[in-house]
DNA sequence: CTGAAAGCGCTTACAG
DNA sequence: CTGAAAGCGCTTACAG
């Protein structure tokens, strides 16, 4: 009789083991080997385990609350079910959207590990070493600098987010920034602005270089003058200080609009304007990028190029699942072709630019 | 001659090994055993390894760019150098501060892994299982619900953040909310308000229950009426909708001030007021909690109870290092006693409440 | 279909 | 001071 040759399982009288149940515990309870437990736990039973054994093991797993030890599994398989997101900064609420998009696609299959740098500082090579020591299955790199990319190891699957201009062999997911920036400059030109000032981000990531050059191109197309050379980190106070310092020169050059690389910096511009009794939009128009939730309630409401962060996250995560050979969750709408998510940026016009320059 | 008995190291002619160098590689290069490499790599050489051996191994480590494999190390030691932060939501920029504070204290010693739930949803027991399968050295739980705490495993070191009312044996780091809420209610009472409306968070975490009860207590102390029962998730639009719906009743009850559980919800209140042409602060005063960076530039500027998020993160991380037996970095100012960081909340008064009710 | 065995790369007593 | 060996808990050929 099958089952008779099973040694009497160690008396459970000794109480639940301190700590987690192991595959050995499950095997003992189910009367099988650890190999079989592993097969069942990882779902690789197709044509290899009888259904009665599967049932027995499954119930033992259930009873003991067994969860595969991630560390041991990672060591044995050579890589962990962990995807690491490297992002420059978390204080920008915009990243919350990206993270949410990523997690919605990754689901339970992979853990998302976050590696954040200090504001304005890019993670360096030593970070990369410690990161890969965790044996991640994949690396998601948001808004990287060129130096950081150069230090990246070749090992794990890598997807770059918001990294225009990177020519590595990696998968890259970028916003379509052209639409939003063109619309922004067109809108300002239509309002009668002739001289625009640009507050850049000093973070030194490619996405900001692209934003600047797209605005330059659009300004040239419309015959507008663009004043550059001013930058700050992505922080309200720092941006306010930079704007305050730049103001005399901008004024002298006849600038009537301040375009900022991020909404956060635009908040600084608004604060600086308020402080110096410069009226927005009457004296100067102000715009940003990101369309943060709070941009609805600033004084005045902030015109902004909206970046679809959740779409970026979802698309990047889907790409990652492809690279990892895991099936991406089926798209909700079968109409879409490859990308279900629209990465087009979109201009949101609010009162901060609603004034016609005479 | 020491070193002569070293087998000629495998010909490097075959090129750098694909993948990372292992302790075995280092041992071969240095002419020692893996045991010794392990000792040197982890700095446990005190009285166990000769300085010449240390030097040899160190240089081999340098040469090969050896980094201890985190996974294997975690398996051998029983726990990983990973600290997991469980937070309800990342879209609130306030969490950026907390994360920054935590990382500044954890430094290179531990990796911070982030587990975020969907907005308004608490992570449940299955999350806990997968979390502990990673063998984290510690768990940092921010703003947990009672149910979540009940599902927590006893294993890893745990520090609760912003979890008033939790009576587990865990280390808990809380804000001192009394000061900020008392000042808020006093301020409103001084301005002549007699009936206050409260927009609660529907997230169901303890910190919000405490905020409400502290406001209730302060209102009672000052003889004010507090209207409750209205709540929304922490989201601008949701809050706006909730306020819009509540407005008739609040008006009828004579409320002249709307206190919100978060700045984000206060933004919604501002947006709703603007939409319905209710003037702030003339018709109604509005306040929040968090003092987000953008609260400086809302229209009008938002009065808010500032929560020192960075301090919370730093303090919690220090507590964690204590629990883990790792020395916390020495406090910058030796004056402080136990806590270097001030967790006192502070009322920041802006225009949204600057109107005397007649 | 099933299990014994080797191996993932470390760490840690333990014996020299 | 140093190294051989066992073990962490899995996974995966491999042989039945």
XYZ file of C-alpha atoms (C1' of nucleotides) in Angstrom:
748
model
C 0.000 0.000 0.000
C 1.428 3.270 -1.028
C 1.901 5.497 1.920
C 2.654 2.627 4.261
C 6.326 2.935 3.651
C 6.256 6.481 4.835
C 8.116 6.853 8.086
C 5.846 8.184 10.765
C 6.247 11.908 10.421
C 8.152 13.521 13.280
C 5.707 14.105 16.129
C 4.055 17.425 15.649
C 3.670 17.374 19.391
C 6.901 19.345 19.554
C 4.896 22.257 18.271
C 5.338 24.375 15.227
C 8.967 24.867 14.387
C 10.280 28.224 15.298
C 10.637 30.065 12.027
C 9.427 29.108 8.627
C 8.605 25.680 7.290
C 11.111 24.331 4.776
C 10.735 22.097 1.778
C 12.007 19.273 3.977
C 9.102 19.800 6.367
C 6.655 19.737 3.512
C 8.248 16.613 2.044
C 8.004 14.859 5.383
C 4.361 15.772 5.801
C 3.451 14.811 2.240
C 5.614 11.702 2.208
C 7.646 12.737 -0.804
C 11.103 14.031 -1.583
C 12.197 17.633 -1.512
C 12.693 17.444 -5.253
C 9.030 16.817 -5.745
C 8.103 19.558 -3.330
C 10.235 21.957 -5.302
C 8.579 20.904 -8.532
C 5.115 21.387 -7.110
C 5.930 24.652 -5.380
C 7.260 26.156 -8.569
C 4.481 24.769 -10.719
C 6.768 22.712 -12.951
C 4.712 19.594 -12.617
C 3.632 19.240 -16.243
C 4.202 15.605 -17.132
C 6.534 15.085 -14.198
C 4.370 14.680 -11.120
C 1.216 12.635 -10.703
C -1.894 14.533 -9.793
C -2.342 12.614 -6.567
C 1.154 13.592 -5.456
C 0.537 17.161 -6.448
C -2.570 17.204 -4.305
C -0.764 15.710 -1.327
C 2.093 18.174 -1.554
C -0.210 21.109 -2.143
C -2.168 20.321 0.961
C 1.007 19.968 2.994
C 2.161 23.336 1.689
C -1.156 24.778 2.676
C -1.056 23.210 6.129
C 2.427 24.404 6.935
C 2.055 27.772 5.270
C 5.160 26.991 3.280
C 6.664 29.766 1.187
C 9.709 29.053 -0.975
C 12.742 30.650 0.579
C 13.648 33.375 -1.792
C 17.293 33.502 -0.863
C 17.963 29.815 -1.266
C 15.970 29.738 -4.460
C 17.902 32.656 -5.857
C 21.196 31.027 -5.014
C 20.235 27.741 -6.594
C 18.822 29.294 -9.738
C 21.441 31.961 -10.103
C 19.093 34.899 -9.934
C 16.438 36.290 -7.677
C 12.870 37.212 -8.457
C 13.744 40.781 -7.763
C 13.642 43.714 -10.095
C 15.536 46.774 -9.010
C 14.386 50.238 -9.899
C 17.124 52.825 -9.844
C 15.695 56.310 -9.656
C 17.427 59.603 -9.056
C 15.000 60.974 -6.538
C 11.766 60.085 -4.852
C 10.641 63.452 -3.568
C 9.088 64.183 -6.896
C 5.588 62.748 -6.511
C 5.699 61.935 -10.169
C 7.733 58.839 -9.365
C 4.855 57.489 -7.390
C 3.026 57.072 -10.679
C 5.938 55.308 -12.321
C 6.314 52.948 -9.389
C 2.630 52.225 -9.400
C 2.704 51.441 -13.101
C 5.638 49.104 -12.677
C 4.125 47.257 -9.743
C 0.809 46.800 -11.501
C 2.552 44.851 -14.262
C 5.157 43.038 -12.176
C 2.486 41.840 -9.810
C 3.463 39.054 -7.461
C 5.973 37.531 -9.793
C 8.806 39.892 -8.952
C 9.604 42.019 -5.954
C 10.400 45.614 -6.706
C 13.478 46.867 -4.958
C 14.079 50.547 -4.976
C 17.442 52.173 -5.105
C 17.242 55.908 -4.743
C 20.016 58.409 -4.857
C 20.132 61.619 -2.907
C 18.460 64.539 -4.648
C 20.635 65.843 -7.448
C 23.163 63.060 -7.041
C 23.430 60.166 -9.437
C 24.106 56.670 -8.141
C 27.639 55.606 -9.012
C 29.528 52.446 -9.802
C 29.778 51.216 -6.205
C 26.019 51.258 -6.031
C 25.922 49.091 -9.103
C 28.187 46.533 -7.462
C 26.004 46.210 -4.422
C 22.930 46.101 -6.571
C 24.078 43.192 -8.693
C 25.246 41.375 -5.571
C 21.556 40.952 -4.909
C 21.296 38.970 -8.140
C 18.318 40.817 -9.466
C 16.534 39.313 -12.422
C 16.317 42.756 -13.939
C 17.303 46.376 -13.646
C 14.960 49.261 -14.352
C 16.901 52.483 -14.704
C 14.974 55.729 -14.648
C 16.448 58.960 -16.026
C 20.068 57.805 -15.923
C 23.149 59.873 -16.584
C 25.627 58.772 -19.211
C 28.265 57.987 -16.572
C 25.917 55.728 -14.700
C 25.044 53.807 -17.828
C 28.724 53.323 -18.567
C 29.176 51.665 -15.164
C 26.267 49.274 -15.597
C 27.111 45.566 -15.606
C 26.211 43.468 -18.604
C 24.555 40.754 -16.563
C 20.935 41.307 -15.665
C 18.156 42.235 -18.057
C 18.008 45.993 -18.246
C 15.315 48.401 -19.296
C 15.948 52.129 -19.426
C 13.148 54.568 -18.674
C 13.111 58.141 -19.814
C 16.635 57.843 -21.173
C 16.655 59.507 -24.574
C 19.928 59.356 -26.429
C 21.192 56.153 -24.814
C 22.504 53.891 -27.517
C 23.286 50.789 -25.543
C 21.725 47.537 -26.598
C 19.183 47.912 -23.844
C 15.497 48.145 -24.143
C 14.522 51.763 -23.758
C 11.148 53.237 -22.983
C 10.853 56.951 -23.566
C 8.181 59.549 -23.509
C 7.228 61.118 -26.760
C 8.214 64.585 -25.641
C 7.875 66.247 -29.037
C 4.142 66.694 -28.921
C 4.042 68.317 -25.489
C 6.964 70.672 -26.018
C 5.793 71.718 -29.490
C 2.349 72.463 -28.143
C 3.829 74.420 -25.257
C 5.980 76.647 -27.441
C 3.188 77.073 -29.977
C 0.836 78.081 -27.216
C 3.265 80.688 -25.896
C 4.022 82.010 -29.372
C 0.310 82.297 -30.021
C -0.027 84.325 -26.846
C 2.439 86.801 -28.276
C 5.601 85.854 -26.367
C 8.794 86.545 -28.285
C 11.491 85.891 -25.686
C 11.395 82.797 -23.493
C 13.618 81.993 -20.527
C 14.384 78.381 -19.626
C 15.073 77.069 -16.137
C 16.875 73.795 -16.661
C 17.469 70.941 -14.230
C 21.075 70.592 -13.106
C 20.646 66.870 -12.549
C 22.471 66.094 -15.754
C 20.238 63.337 -17.012
C 19.514 62.901 -20.660
C 15.824 63.538 -20.417
C 16.476 67.117 -19.406
C 18.923 67.646 -22.229
C 16.231 66.474 -24.598
C 13.574 68.725 -23.118
C 15.852 71.677 -23.577
C 16.809 70.869 -27.158
C 13.213 70.214 -28.148
C 12.196 73.576 -26.745
C 15.121 75.188 -28.548
C 14.054 73.606 -31.809
C 10.441 74.642 -31.376
C 11.440 78.170 -30.445
C 13.640 78.397 -33.527
C 10.809 77.106 -35.666
C 8.541 79.856 -34.365
C 11.226 82.501 -34.540
C 11.376 82.977 -30.753
C 14.424 83.767 -28.661
C 15.272 81.260 -25.939
C 17.423 82.307 -22.999
C 19.237 79.384 -21.425
C 22.120 78.838 -19.064
C 20.131 78.875 -15.833
C 19.611 75.636 -13.921
C 18.793 74.340 -10.456
C 18.216 71.037 -8.732
C 14.643 69.811 -8.636
C 13.576 71.562 -5.475
C 11.207 74.435 -4.822
C 13.618 76.571 -2.800
C 16.606 76.000 -5.052
C 14.545 76.881 -8.090
C 13.212 80.022 -6.429
C 16.743 81.143 -5.670
C 17.897 80.482 -9.223
C 14.973 82.400 -10.675
C 15.501 85.290 -8.305
C 19.132 85.494 -9.345
C 18.331 85.256 -13.044
C 15.509 87.703 -13.026
C 17.440 90.946 -13.755
C 19.076 89.451 -16.813
C 15.891 87.875 -18.070
C 14.070 91.153 -17.628
C 16.783 93.032 -19.460
C 16.538 90.596 -22.338
C 12.827 91.094 -22.564
C 11.727 87.626 -21.462
C 8.003 87.365 -20.810
C 7.806 83.649 -20.074
C 9.720 81.252 -17.841
C 9.656 77.607 -18.915
C 10.798 75.221 -16.214
C 12.146 71.694 -16.586
C 9.796 70.387 -13.876
C 6.655 71.501 -12.068
C 8.583 71.516 -8.825
C 10.926 74.117 -10.217
C 7.974 76.040 -11.620
C 6.632 76.218 -8.067
C 9.877 77.894 -7.150
C 9.429 80.332 -10.002
C 5.917 81.111 -8.778
C 7.190 81.614 -5.240
C 9.965 83.896 -6.438
C 7.544 85.900 -8.554
C 5.192 86.296 -5.633
C 8.043 87.425 -3.436
C 9.146 90.050 -5.910
C 5.631 91.147 -6.735
C 5.932 89.998 -10.293
C 2.473 89.077 -11.523
C 1.843 85.724 -13.158
C 0.707 85.612 -15.942
C 0.418 89.355 -16.529
C 4.134 90.155 -16.143
C 5.496 86.736 -16.870
C 4.078 83.390 -17.902
C 5.292 80.251 -16.116
C 5.162 76.608 -17.170
C 6.506 73.256 -16.012
C 6.791 69.580 -16.874
C 5.087 66.688 -14.989
C 1.612 68.071 -14.314
C 1.750 67.150 -10.649
C -1.574 66.845 -8.842
C -0.915 70.037 -6.921
C -0.434 72.042 -10.113
C -4.201 72.373 -10.230
C -4.250 74.401 -7.058
C -1.215 76.624 -7.328
C -1.693 80.358 -7.657
C -2.251 80.658 -10.513
C -2.915 77.137 -11.801
C 0.230 75.922 -13.541
C 0.455 75.225 -17.259
C 2.431 72.023 -17.626
C 3.504 69.318 -20.027
C 1.926 66.176 -18.569
C 4.129 63.067 -18.537
C 2.192 59.808 -18.401
C 4.247 58.262 -15.598
C 1.989 55.299 -14.999
C 2.144 54.378 -18.678
C 5.907 54.690 -18.634
C 6.102 52.335 -15.670
C 3.694 49.832 -17.147
C 5.415 49.789 -20.519
C 8.857 49.410 -19.004
C 7.693 46.591 -16.776
C 6.089 44.805 -19.713
C 9.325 45.091 -21.622
C 11.123 43.658 -18.630
C 8.779 40.688 -18.430
C 9.434 40.034 -22.104
C 13.179 40.128 -21.539
C 12.775 37.742 -18.654
C 10.717 35.419 -20.782
C 7.743 35.814 -18.521
C 4.425 36.325 -20.201
C 3.180 39.848 -19.822
C -0.349 40.094 -18.508
C -2.785 40.260 -21.422
C -3.692 43.799 -22.395
C -7.073 44.955 -21.197
C -8.028 46.204 -24.629
C -7.091 43.914 -27.479
C -7.214 46.833 -29.879
C -3.738 48.049 -29.054
C -0.895 46.803 -31.155
C 2.316 46.504 -29.220
C 2.188 49.264 -26.662
C -1.067 49.472 -24.843
C 0.099 52.553 -23.099
C 0.316 55.917 -24.719
C 3.574 57.639 -23.956
C 2.656 60.881 -25.663
C 3.106 63.977 -23.535
C 0.264 66.427 -23.461
C 0.101 70.160 -22.791
C -2.235 71.148 -19.981
C -3.013 74.848 -20.136
C -3.898 76.679 -16.940
C -3.933 80.296 -15.827
C -0.180 80.694 -15.440
C 0.100 81.256 -19.194
C -3.336 82.674 -19.943
C -2.409 86.229 -20.816
C -1.942 87.703 -24.237
C 1.240 89.721 -24.540
C 0.643 92.912 -26.451
C 58.556 29.766 0.171
C 54.967 30.599 0.829
C 53.150 31.041 -2.395
C 55.170 28.411 -4.212
C 52.695 25.748 -3.337
C 49.969 27.679 -5.036
C 48.759 25.861 -8.092
C 49.267 28.023 -11.115
C 46.053 29.974 -11.214
C 43.792 29.038 -14.087
C 45.128 30.791 -17.168
C 43.654 34.238 -17.310
C 44.177 33.881 -21.015
C 40.648 32.584 -21.175
C 39.624 36.127 -20.411
C 37.724 37.513 -17.505
C 35.181 35.001 -16.305
C 31.754 35.767 -17.505
C 29.979 37.090 -14.463
C 31.295 38.031 -11.081
C 34.417 36.885 -9.295
C 33.767 34.503 -6.414
C 35.537 33.967 -3.123
C 37.171 30.960 -4.725
C 38.706 33.160 -7.395
C 40.017 35.536 -4.772
C 41.416 32.680 -2.702
C 43.233 31.296 -5.727
C 44.747 34.658 -6.572
C 45.760 35.387 -2.988
C 46.914 31.857 -2.271
C 44.626 31.353 0.694
C 41.466 29.481 1.519
C 37.946 30.732 0.946
C 37.495 30.803 4.708
C 40.159 33.440 4.983
C 38.732 35.400 2.098
C 35.393 35.400 3.824
C 36.961 36.630 7.033
C 38.781 39.449 5.291
C 35.840 40.424 3.116
C 33.590 40.772 6.116
C 36.214 42.503 8.249
C 36.245 39.851 10.952
C 39.998 39.596 10.980
C 40.635 40.840 14.493
C 43.113 38.391 16.023
C 42.345 35.774 13.373
C 44.221 36.753 10.249
C 47.808 37.959 9.901
C 48.238 41.393 8.460
C 50.274 40.102 5.552
C 47.486 37.723 4.593
C 44.959 40.482 4.949
C 46.980 42.622 2.581
C 47.295 39.857 0.046
C 43.612 39.056 0.102
C 42.629 42.704 0.021
C 44.684 43.291 -3.057
C 43.203 40.242 -4.753
C 39.730 41.512 -3.927
C 40.682 44.849 -5.398
C 42.121 43.282 -8.521
C 39.146 41.096 -9.227
C 36.549 43.630 -8.172
C 35.135 41.021 -5.837
C 31.875 41.807 -4.096
C 30.433 39.324 -1.624
C 27.452 37.607 -3.166
C 24.561 38.871 -1.209
C 22.331 35.923 -1.844
C 24.808 33.280 -0.793
C 25.816 35.313 2.204
C 22.222 35.734 3.239
C 21.589 32.028 2.953
C 24.645 31.108 4.973
C 24.013 33.657 7.693
C 20.295 33.193 7.813
C 19.391 36.741 6.961
C 20.063 39.308 4.296
C 21.431 42.808 4.642
C 18.139 44.110 3.450
C 15.690 46.280 5.285
C 12.212 46.424 3.879
C 10.075 49.509 4.128
C 6.386 48.854 3.897
C 4.495 52.006 3.052
C 0.881 52.481 2.097
C 1.482 54.825 -0.792
C 4.263 56.616 -2.555
C 2.381 59.269 -4.454
C 2.464 61.467 -1.407
C 5.753 63.337 -1.819
C 6.041 63.331 1.920
C 7.328 59.765 1.760
C 10.302 60.949 -0.200
C 11.473 62.662 2.967
C 10.989 59.574 5.066
C 12.852 57.414 2.573
C 15.656 59.924 2.400
C 15.963 59.980 6.191
C 16.061 56.205 6.356
C 18.666 55.866 3.644
C 20.898 58.486 5.187
C 21.180 56.390 8.344
C 21.205 52.942 6.775
C 23.954 53.987 4.382
C 25.734 51.183 2.590
C 25.245 48.672 5.350
C 21.733 47.676 4.367
C 19.798 47.828 1.147
C 16.411 49.444 1.395
C 13.696 47.466 -0.279
C 10.408 49.156 -0.796
C 7.066 47.472 -0.646
C 4.254 49.782 -1.601
C 0.571 49.081 -1.651
C -1.892 50.567 -4.067
C -3.321 53.878 -2.939
C -5.855 53.385 -0.207
C -5.156 49.682 0.034
C -3.227 48.126 2.850
C -0.765 45.323 2.147
C -2.138 42.036 3.446
C -0.850 38.795 4.852
C 0.263 37.302 1.540
C 2.539 40.282 1.061
C 4.055 39.555 4.420
C 4.847 36.005 3.391
C 6.673 37.050 0.278
C 8.443 39.768 2.182
C 9.892 37.497 4.808
C 10.867 34.995 2.124
C 13.484 37.557 1.248
C 14.980 37.101 4.707
C 15.209 40.766 5.481
C 17.247 41.770 8.486
C 14.520 44.163 9.425
C 11.082 45.500 8.655
C 10.160 49.163 8.717
C 6.407 49.594 8.708
C 5.003 53.015 8.009
C 1.455 53.965 8.971
C 0.179 50.391 9.323
C -3.367 49.290 9.903
C -4.208 47.090 12.861
C -4.962 44.125 10.596
C -1.626 44.354 8.919
C 0.176 44.390 12.228
C -1.710 41.317 13.318
C -0.413 39.451 10.265
C 3.202 40.411 10.836
C 5.646 37.574 11.491
C 7.630 37.501 14.693
C 10.927 36.902 12.983
C 12.757 39.969 11.724
C 13.519 43.081 13.717
C 10.628 45.435 13.291
C 10.249 49.156 13.740
C 6.904 50.852 13.345
C 6.712 54.403 12.004
C 3.816 56.720 12.575
C 1.827 53.961 14.216
C 0.230 55.447 17.321
C -1.799 53.054 19.403
C 0.107 49.929 18.433
C 0.883 47.962 21.535
C 3.043 45.198 20.132
C 6.481 44.707 21.538
C 7.949 46.519 18.580
C 9.971 49.626 18.568
C 7.716 52.455 17.551
C 8.649 55.878 16.300
C 5.840 58.369 16.312
C 5.407 62.018 15.637
C 4.485 64.213 18.532
C 1.227 65.287 16.972
C -0.141 67.059 20.033
C 1.778 70.261 19.562
C 0.813 70.767 15.940
C -2.869 69.936 16.327
C -3.245 72.000 19.488
C -1.646 74.964 17.780
C -3.876 74.495 14.760
C -7.095 74.447 16.730
C -5.928 77.305 18.954
C -5.103 79.331 15.894
C -8.525 78.750 14.391
C -10.276 79.471 17.681
C -8.325 82.702 17.984
C -9.473 83.679 14.520
C -13.043 83.407 15.739
C -14.069 80.058 14.248
C -16.730 78.232 16.287
C -17.638 75.310 14.031
C -14.945 73.210 12.335
C -15.447 70.526 9.693
C -12.988 67.634 9.424
C -12.105 65.782 6.228
C -10.650 62.494 7.393
C -8.562 59.964 5.480
C -10.387 56.753 4.709
C -7.145 54.774 4.685
C -7.882 53.333 8.110
C -4.427 53.704 9.584
C -3.927 54.586 13.203
C -2.172 57.855 12.584
C -5.336 59.291 11.081
C -7.446 58.091 13.968
C -5.051 59.903 16.274
C -5.120 63.105 14.255
C -8.876 63.118 14.463
C -9.074 62.424 18.161
C -6.455 65.044 18.969
C -8.395 67.615 16.993
C -11.575 66.534 18.745
C -9.919 66.949 22.108
C -8.506 70.345 21.254
C -11.835 71.499 19.889
C -13.588 70.381 23.054
C -11.012 72.189 25.149
C -11.697 75.396 23.276
C -15.445 74.881 23.238
C -15.645 74.441 19.479
C -17.963 72.179 17.519
C -16.286 69.615 15.274
C -18.199 68.082 12.388
C -16.872 64.665 11.410
C -18.012 61.707 9.387
C -16.591 62.811 6.042
C -13.559 61.024 4.628
C -11.780 60.358 1.347
C -8.700 58.591 0.104
C -5.547 60.668 -0.059
C -6.038 62.063 -3.549
C -6.829 65.535 -4.823
C -9.834 64.598 -6.942
C -11.358 62.250 -4.409
C -11.035 64.872 -1.706
C -12.581 67.516 -3.934
C -15.557 65.275 -4.569
C -15.987 64.518 -0.882
C -15.860 68.194 0.038
C -18.299 69.123 -2.688
C -20.722 66.523 -1.422
C -20.336 67.584 2.194
C -20.560 71.274 1.601
C -24.352 71.761 1.967
C -24.411 70.058 5.334
C -21.303 71.837 6.562
C -22.757 75.158 5.477
C -26.026 74.430 7.209
C -24.162 73.590 10.395
C -22.304 76.866 10.253
C -18.821 75.508 9.619
C -16.296 78.205 8.732
C -13.191 76.037 8.557
C -12.293 72.751 6.875
C -9.464 70.812 8.475
C -8.039 68.083 6.254
C -6.103 64.981 7.276
C -3.435 65.651 4.615
C -2.279 68.515 2.420
C -3.217 66.498 -0.632
C -6.809 66.402 0.542
C -6.647 70.087 1.398
C -5.700 70.714 -2.237
C -8.918 68.995 -3.148
C -10.809 71.246 -0.744
C -9.187 74.293 -2.350
C -10.084 73.041 -5.802
C -13.680 72.375 -4.769
C -13.955 75.811 -3.168
C -12.629 77.473 -6.292
C -15.078 75.522 -8.406
C -18.015 76.594 -6.285
C -16.787 80.144 -5.890
C -16.345 79.771 -2.195
C -13.613 82.154 -1.122
C -10.699 80.912 0.970
C -10.113 82.160 3.615
C -12.969 84.713 3.629
C -15.809 82.195 3.409
C -13.997 79.197 4.743
C -10.559 78.499 6.165
C -8.685 75.394 4.990
C -5.795 73.505 6.560
C -3.878 70.277 6.047
C -1.209 68.004 7.469
C 2.249 67.359 5.922
C 3.320 70.815 4.773
C 4.231 69.594 1.310
C 6.636 71.759 -0.687
C 3.851 72.833 -3.011
C 1.741 74.140 -0.132
C 3.771 77.334 -0.356
C 2.436 78.068 -3.798
C -1.197 77.025 -3.628
C -3.860 79.686 -3.907
C -3.999 80.751 -1.180
C -0.927 79.378 0.576
C -1.997 76.429 2.713
C -1.850 76.407 6.492
C -0.551 73.012 7.497
C 0.754 70.933 10.358
C 4.306 70.114 9.281
C 5.434 66.540 9.889
C 9.214 66.118 10.089
C 9.419 63.165 7.727
C 13.172 63.096 7.408
C 13.528 63.006 11.182
C 11.008 60.200 11.383
C 12.985 58.206 8.833
C 16.317 58.864 10.506
C 15.038 58.003 13.952
C 13.372 54.818 12.783
C 16.488 53.723 10.930
C 18.650 54.399 13.988
C 16.310 52.302 16.082
C 16.610 49.577 13.477
C 20.390 49.640 13.586
C 20.210 49.317 17.364
C 17.927 46.306 17.073
C 20.285 44.765 14.576
C 23.199 45.347 16.860
C 24.872 47.595 14.356
C 26.323 50.781 15.688
C 24.283 53.783 14.677
C 26.335 56.544 13.140
C 27.439 58.977 15.828
C 25.088 61.915 16.218
C 26.326 65.105 14.675
C 25.589 67.078 17.817
C 26.596 65.366 21.009
C 24.152 67.515 22.926
C 21.165 65.374 22.130
C 20.273 62.632 24.523
C 18.712 59.684 22.821
C 16.839 61.117 19.909
C 18.820 63.510 17.838
C 15.838 64.214 15.714
C 12.948 66.300 16.771
C 9.668 64.598 16.014
C 7.530 67.492 17.116
C 4.960 68.645 14.617
C 4.743 72.341 13.945
C 1.952 74.552 12.703
C 2.796 76.555 9.585
C 0.326 79.375 9.116
C -0.352 80.670 5.627
C -3.101 82.655 3.959
C -5.657 79.873 3.813
C -6.553 80.560 7.438
C -5.655 84.232 7.682
C -9.081 85.744 8.091
C -10.797 86.773 11.287
C -14.360 85.503 11.534
C -16.646 88.177 12.867
C 6.469 9.631 -12.247
C 10.036 9.833 -8.367
C 14.154 10.511 -5.479
C 19.287 10.716 -4.396
C 22.836 13.769 -5.212
C 25.434 17.647 -6.630
C 25.841 22.366 -6.524
C 24.663 27.567 -6.015
C 28.634 30.934 -3.004
C 29.053 32.001 1.251
C 29.814 31.584 6.763
C 31.100 29.487 10.782
C 32.377 26.387 14.212
C 36.159 23.158 14.579
C 40.578 21.066 14.439
C 45.078 21.932 13.684
C 46.886 32.278 12.323
C 44.887 28.937 8.762
C 42.097 25.615 6.139
C 38.900 21.504 5.454
C 34.257 20.616 6.056
C 29.498 21.066 7.050
C 25.524 23.516 6.229
C 22.155 27.414 4.773
C 17.335 25.771 1.580
C 16.585 25.389 -2.715
C 16.874 23.653 -8.016
C 18.114 20.740 -11.527
C 20.066 17.352 -14.312
C 20.378 12.402 -13.867
C 19.345 7.675 -13.062
C 15.906 4.775 -12.077
